[in-house]
Amino acid sequence: MPLDTRKFRDVMGTFTTGVTIITTLENKMPHGITANSFTSVSLSPPLVMFCLGKSSTNFDAFMNADCFAVNILTAEQDKLSTHFATFEGDRFDGLNWITWETGAPILKNVISAIDCRLEATHDAGDHVIIVGLVVRAEVQNQSSPLLYFKGAYEKLDPLSGVLKD
């Protein structure tokens, strides 16, 4: 019997994740998505990966780009996360960002940023796994992370390490 999609999504939602905005540059235009399907893959060489839905409005931009950046969000950046997850216009309008080695947008005030060159892509059902070779990674500040659990944002108390109510 096939697994019910809603049930599978509910079960996977019990795995708490951090929240990132993955960015790229295609034809000198910035593109970005909110993603919680991000992880490190290897220390040597330094590799990371994220999963991109094939139905994403930014799918072609990421498939045509040779780089991407991972911006790890602070607990105060939930509105920015929602903006990149839902807004279909110019997500970068009025946003401050810089570039490092690859040219992919690095957002201001994130906890950490990781600049990557495209290493590989792998077909994975209704998603593509995108693997990047890390060329630069830096902690930007010591803020608490934005977390995602059961379909909602959560915040971690920076002193106790306990989820805030």
Short mmCIF file of C-alpha atoms in Angstrom, two decimals:
data_model
loop_
_atom_site.label_atom_id
_atom_site.label_comp_id
_atom_site.label_asym_id
_atom_site.label_seq_id
_atom_site.Cartn_x
_atom_site.Cartn_y
_atom_site.Cartn_z
CA MET A 1 0.00 0.00 0.00
CA PRO A 2 1.49 3.39 -0.97
CA LEU A 3 2.36 5.83 1.78
CA ASP A 4 -0.11 8.69 2.17
CA THR A 5 1.60 11.95 1.14
CA ARG A 6 -0.01 14.01 3.93
CA LYS A 7 0.97 11.45 6.57
CA PHE A 8 4.55 11.40 5.29
CA ARG A 9 4.69 15.20 5.35
CA ASP A 10 3.34 15.26 8.92
CA VAL A 11 5.92 12.72 10.08
CA MET A 12 8.78 14.62 8.40
CA GLY A 13 7.52 17.82 10.02
CA THR A 14 8.46 16.41 13.42
CA PHE A 15 12.13 16.68 12.46
CA THR A 16 13.21 20.14 13.59
CA THR A 17 15.38 21.95 11.06
CA GLY A 18 17.14 25.24 10.69
CA VAL A 19 15.89 27.71 8.09
CA THR A 20 18.00 29.04 5.24
CA ILE A 21 17.63 31.23 2.21
CA ILE A 22 19.52 29.75 -0.71
CA THR A 23 20.53 32.33 -3.31
CA THR A 24 22.06 32.33 -6.76
CA LEU A 25 22.82 34.67 -9.61
CA GLU A 26 21.57 33.98 -13.13
CA ASN A 27 22.32 36.49 -15.88
CA LYS A 28 23.31 39.01 -13.19
CA MET A 29 19.87 38.72 -11.57
CA PRO A 30 19.59 37.47 -7.97
CA HIS A 31 17.23 34.59 -7.18
CA GLY A 32 16.46 32.98 -3.86
CA ILE A 33 14.32 30.44 -2.05
CA THR A 34 13.61 29.53 1.54
CA ALA A 35 14.83 26.02 2.30
CA ASN A 36 15.05 23.80 5.34
CA SER A 37 16.33 20.83 3.33
CA PHE A 38 19.97 21.80 3.77
CA THR A 39 22.86 19.85 5.27
CA SER A 40 26.58 19.35 5.18
CA VAL A 41 27.76 16.36 3.14
CA SER A 42 31.54 16.17 3.52
CA LEU A 43 34.35 17.89 5.41
CA SER A 44 37.05 16.95 2.91
CA PRO A 45 36.33 18.28 0.41
CA PRO A 46 33.85 20.68 2.06
CA LEU A 47 30.48 19.89 0.47
CA VAL A 48 26.92 20.93 1.30
CA MET A 49 23.59 20.15 -0.31
CA PHE A 50 20.01 21.32 -0.50
CA CYS A 51 16.92 20.04 -2.22
CA LEU A 52 15.06 22.15 -4.76
CA GLY A 53 11.50 21.37 -5.82
CA LYS A 54 11.07 20.95 -9.57
CA SER A 55 7.93 23.09 -9.35
CA SER A 56 9.83 26.05 -7.85
CA THR A 57 9.52 29.30 -9.76
CA ASN A 58 13.30 29.57 -9.32
CA PHE A 59 14.07 26.07 -10.61
CA ASP A 60 15.50 27.21 -13.96
CA ALA A 61 17.64 29.90 -12.33
CA PHE A 62 19.30 27.36 -10.04
CA MET A 63 19.68 24.80 -12.83
CA ASN A 64 21.39 27.39 -15.06
CA ALA A 65 23.69 28.80 -12.35
CA ASP A 66 27.16 27.55 -11.47
CA CYS A 67 27.05 28.76 -7.86
CA PHE A 68 24.83 29.31 -4.86
CA ALA A 69 25.02 30.69 -1.32
CA VAL A 70 23.42 29.40 1.85
CA ASN A 71 22.23 32.08 4.28
CA ILE A 72 21.40 30.64 7.72
CA LEU A 73 18.65 32.74 9.31
CA THR A 74 18.35 34.22 12.79
CA ALA A 75 15.24 33.81 14.95
CA GLU A 76 14.29 37.39 14.05
CA GLN A 77 14.26 36.68 10.30
CA ASP A 78 11.02 34.72 10.13
CA LYS A 79 9.37 37.42 8.00
CA LEU A 80 12.29 37.30 5.56
CA SER A 81 11.93 33.53 5.36
CA THR A 82 8.21 33.82 4.63
CA HIS A 83 8.91 36.53 2.04
CA PHE A 84 11.31 34.28 0.12
CA ALA A 85 8.97 31.30 0.49
CA THR A 86 5.84 33.00 -0.83
CA PHE A 87 6.55 36.26 -2.71
CA GLU A 88 6.74 35.90 -6.49
CA GLY A 89 8.05 39.35 -7.44
CA ASP A 90 11.59 40.65 -6.96
CA ARG A 91 12.42 39.06 -3.62
CA PHE A 92 15.57 41.20 -3.36
CA ASP A 93 13.85 44.57 -3.79
CA GLY A 94 15.01 46.79 -0.91
CA LEU A 95 17.20 44.05 0.56
CA ASN A 96 20.85 44.60 1.45
CA TRP A 97 23.23 41.94 0.20
CA ILE A 98 26.83 41.50 -0.87
CA THR A 99 28.77 38.94 -2.85
CA TRP A 100 31.86 36.90 -2.13
CA GLU A 101 33.93 34.72 -4.43
CA THR A 102 31.14 33.17 -6.53
CA GLY A 103 28.89 36.20 -6.90
CA ALA A 104 25.89 34.52 -5.23
CA PRO A 105 24.02 36.90 -2.90
CA ILE A 106 25.06 36.89 0.75
CA LEU A 107 22.30 38.42 2.87
CA LYS A 108 23.06 40.89 5.64
CA ASN A 109 22.52 40.01 9.32
CA VAL A 110 22.29 36.23 8.88
CA ILE A 111 23.92 33.92 11.44
CA SER A 112 26.23 32.36 8.89
CA ALA A 113 26.78 32.33 5.15
CA ILE A 114 28.27 29.68 2.89
CA ASP A 115 29.45 30.46 -0.64
CA CYS A 116 29.49 27.47 -3.03
CA ARG A 117 30.39 26.46 -6.55
CA LEU A 118 28.06 23.91 -8.10
CA GLU A 119 29.54 20.43 -7.71
CA ALA A 120 26.70 18.12 -8.81
CA THR A 121 22.96 17.70 -9.22
CA HIS A 122 21.00 14.51 -8.66
CA ASP A 123 17.43 13.78 -9.70
CA ALA A 124 15.31 12.85 -6.67
CA GLY A 125 11.60 12.39 -7.37
CA ASP A 126 9.85 15.76 -7.44
CA HIS A 127 13.08 17.47 -6.29
CA VAL A 128 16.68 17.85 -7.39
CA ILE A 129 19.54 17.48 -4.91
CA ILE A 130 22.06 20.26 -5.48
CA VAL A 131 25.56 19.72 -4.10
CA GLY A 132 28.01 22.60 -3.71
CA LEU A 133 31.73 22.80 -3.07
CA VAL A 134 32.21 25.35 -0.28
CA VAL A 135 34.67 28.09 -1.23
CA ARG A 136 34.00 30.35 1.76
CA ALA A 137 32.03 30.02 4.99
CA GLU A 138 31.73 32.54 7.81
CA VAL A 139 29.80 33.02 11.04
CA GLN A 140 28.33 36.53 10.86
CA ASN A 141 26.87 36.88 14.37
CA GLN A 142 25.91 34.91 17.47
CA SER A 143 22.12 35.25 17.26
CA SER A 144 19.69 32.43 17.96
CA PRO A 145 18.67 30.37 14.92
CA LEU A 146 15.28 30.31 13.23
CA LEU A 147 13.87 26.79 13.47
CA TYR A 148 11.05 25.00 11.67
CA PHE A 149 8.92 22.35 13.41
CA LYS A 150 5.50 20.91 12.50
CA GLY A 151 4.84 23.56 9.88
CA ALA A 152 5.68 26.57 12.05
CA TYR A 153 8.65 28.70 13.00
CA GLU A 154 10.22 28.15 16.40
CA LYS A 155 12.86 30.08 18.31
CA LEU A 156 15.58 28.78 20.57
CA ASP A 157 16.45 30.63 23.76
CA PRO A 158 20.12 31.56 23.28
CA LEU A 159 21.00 31.11 26.97
CA SER A 160 19.19 27.89 27.85
CA GLY A 161 19.02 26.20 24.45
CA VAL A 162 15.31 25.54 25.09
CA LEU A 163 12.54 26.34 22.61
CA LYS A 164 10.81 29.63 23.41
CA ASP A 165 7.03 29.74 23.81
#
